[in-house]
Amino acid sequence: MRIPSEQKRVMQICWVVPDIDVAMRNWTETMGIGPFFLFRDLDIDTVKHRGAPTRVRFHIAMAQAGDVQIELAQQVSDAPYAYNEVFPNGGQGGVHHVAIYVADYTAALRHFTDQGFAPSVEGLFGDMHFAYVDTRSTLGCMVEIIEHNALEDRIFARIREGAETWDGVTDPVRPGMPE
């Protein structure tokens, strides 16, 4: 089976964390990574967890570390979702997923389902499709498939530019949405 090259490129690693503010500070102080772009209180209701509709609320923060994006996620609702499926009640948190950013979402999802992996979550964020595929049995974490999208392009470019121009001190946490 030939895998499209974009599916081989891990563009993001995500940690589920019990407290996003503490986690951002720890990453900045320990690793010097930043600035983090914070998206607080995201509310998604166009999503299914294991095939059943759900509505989830969470915070995410993203920073660039070279070619890989660091994502921190804190689920703040108790709805069934990929985050609390792996880390019930937040726990101590840990690596949750690696992400791929693809032009052909359907083909990427099929690549995994043809191997017998099931989506934990499938949904829409605006008009962008995404899924968390449960690959824990072979990879030890899930794989997030993110459909290529113009808004994501702008967000990801802003995060990369923020890291490239950051002085390591000023504004270590910034608003997530582009103007």
C-alpha atoms as one frame of an Amber mdcrd trajectory, in Angstrom:
protein
   0.000   0.000   0.000   1.487   3.309  -1.080   1.077   6.079   1.476   0.796
   9.647   0.142   3.842  11.633   1.240   1.785  14.196   3.146   0.497  11.413
   5.411   4.054  10.522   6.376   4.745  14.049   7.609   3.885  14.468  11.265
   3.282  18.188  11.648   2.091  18.213  15.250   2.411  16.341  18.545  -0.303
  16.897  21.141  -0.216  16.477  24.893  -3.431  16.349  26.909  -2.815  18.344
  30.073  -4.758  18.866  33.311  -4.049  22.646  33.384  -3.226  24.429  30.130
  -1.839  27.547  31.822   0.634  25.529  33.892   1.556  23.416  30.856   2.290
  26.464  28.666   4.474  27.965  31.393   6.306  24.640  31.869   7.010  24.266
  28.137   8.226  27.855  27.876  10.421  27.730  30.980  11.762  24.191  30.517
  12.154  24.025  26.742  12.185  27.687  25.708   9.351  26.976  23.282   6.871
  29.702  22.520   5.012  31.809  22.127   1.886  29.743  22.649  -1.240  30.765
  20.768  -4.174  30.027  23.055  -7.662  29.076  21.908  -9.786  29.052  25.055
 -13.274  27.553  25.380 -13.617  25.977  21.953 -17.081  24.447  21.732 -17.632
  21.837  19.042 -21.056  20.343  18.442 -20.586  18.943  14.914 -18.690  15.890
  16.100 -19.225  12.207  16.803 -17.403  10.103  19.371 -17.407   6.413  18.427
 -20.314   7.151  16.078 -22.539   8.936  18.621 -23.114  12.701  18.523 -21.342
  14.629  21.259 -20.590  18.213  22.183 -17.212  19.029  23.699 -15.542  22.082
  25.168 -11.775  22.427  25.525  -8.794  24.766  25.441  -5.848  24.299  23.096
  -2.528  26.099  22.862  -0.054  25.737  20.009   3.573  26.728  19.551   6.126
  25.889  16.892   9.280  23.898  17.678  11.269  23.721  14.448   9.174  21.846
  11.885   6.847  20.336  14.495   4.000  22.084  16.193   3.497  21.488  19.924
  -0.170  21.366  20.891  -1.489  21.297  24.451  -5.135  20.347  25.032  -7.274
  20.535  28.149 -10.817  19.190  27.936 -13.115  21.234  30.203 -16.377  19.373
  29.635 -17.098  15.793  30.641 -18.583  14.850  27.254 -17.260  11.676  25.635
 -14.335  12.661  23.402 -10.923  11.458  22.236  -9.094  13.373  24.972 -10.886
  11.908  27.979 -11.047   8.512  26.293  -7.253   8.318  26.644  -6.915  10.366
  29.841 -10.100   9.973  31.927 -10.833  12.976  34.157  -7.728  14.714  32.785
  -5.424  12.530  34.866  -1.776  13.478  34.670  -2.068  13.815  30.912   0.508
  12.816  28.326   1.035  12.353  24.590  -2.352  12.006  22.949  -1.796  12.177
  19.196   0.370  13.059  16.247  -1.300  15.029  13.477  -1.114  15.004   9.710
  -2.411  17.865   7.558  -3.834  16.523   4.304  -5.446  17.686   1.084  -7.510
  14.497   0.671  -9.191  13.872   4.010 -11.276  10.944   2.750  -8.252   9.089
   1.368  -6.267   9.701   4.558  -9.066   8.360   6.742  -9.518   5.374   4.435
  -5.783   4.625   4.690  -6.256   3.974   8.413  -9.701   2.352   8.354  -8.547
  -0.074   5.635  -5.958  -1.264   8.169  -8.691  -1.868  10.748  -8.218   1.295
  12.814 -11.421   2.997  13.952 -12.004   6.708  14.322 -12.485   7.708  17.933
 -13.790  11.099  16.808 -14.962  12.457  13.455 -16.237  15.964  12.965 -16.231
  19.398  11.478 -14.537  22.463  12.859 -16.172  25.184  10.789 -15.990  23.613
   7.338 -12.798  21.645   8.038 -13.044  17.871   8.523 -10.963  16.249  11.225
 -10.708  12.853  12.879  -8.819  11.186  15.670  -8.002   7.650  14.560  -7.349
   5.191  17.369  -3.913   3.821  16.487  -2.892   3.292  20.118  -2.481  -0.466
  19.615   0.429   0.071  17.211   1.670   3.626  17.730   0.895   4.199  21.400
  -1.138   7.300  20.559  -3.882   8.425  18.205  -3.417  10.034  14.783  -5.313
  13.233  14.057  -6.206  13.859  10.430  -6.682  17.562   9.701  -8.157  18.559
   6.354  -6.255  21.292   4.535  -8.121  24.558   5.029  -7.400  28.250   4.351
  -8.133  29.325   7.931  -5.803  26.623   9.313  -3.127  27.772   6.847  -3.334
  31.281   8.342  -3.312  29.988  11.917  -0.371  27.651  11.310   1.582  30.417
   9.509   0.948  32.776  12.420   2.220  30.191  14.903   5.359  29.539  12.837
   6.040  33.253  12.385   5.503  33.834  16.100   8.199  31.291  16.937  10.621
  32.654  14.333  10.377  36.230  15.619   9.912  35.586  19.348  12.515  37.030
  21.695  11.923  34.291  24.270  10.350  36.639  26.796   7.709  39.005  25.425
   4.100  37.832  25.347   4.678  34.086  25.842   0.916  33.515  25.509  -1.018
  35.167  22.699  -4.605  35.023  21.394  -5.137  32.133  19.004  -7.417  33.471
  16.298  -5.888  35.596  13.548  -7.277  39.099  13.124
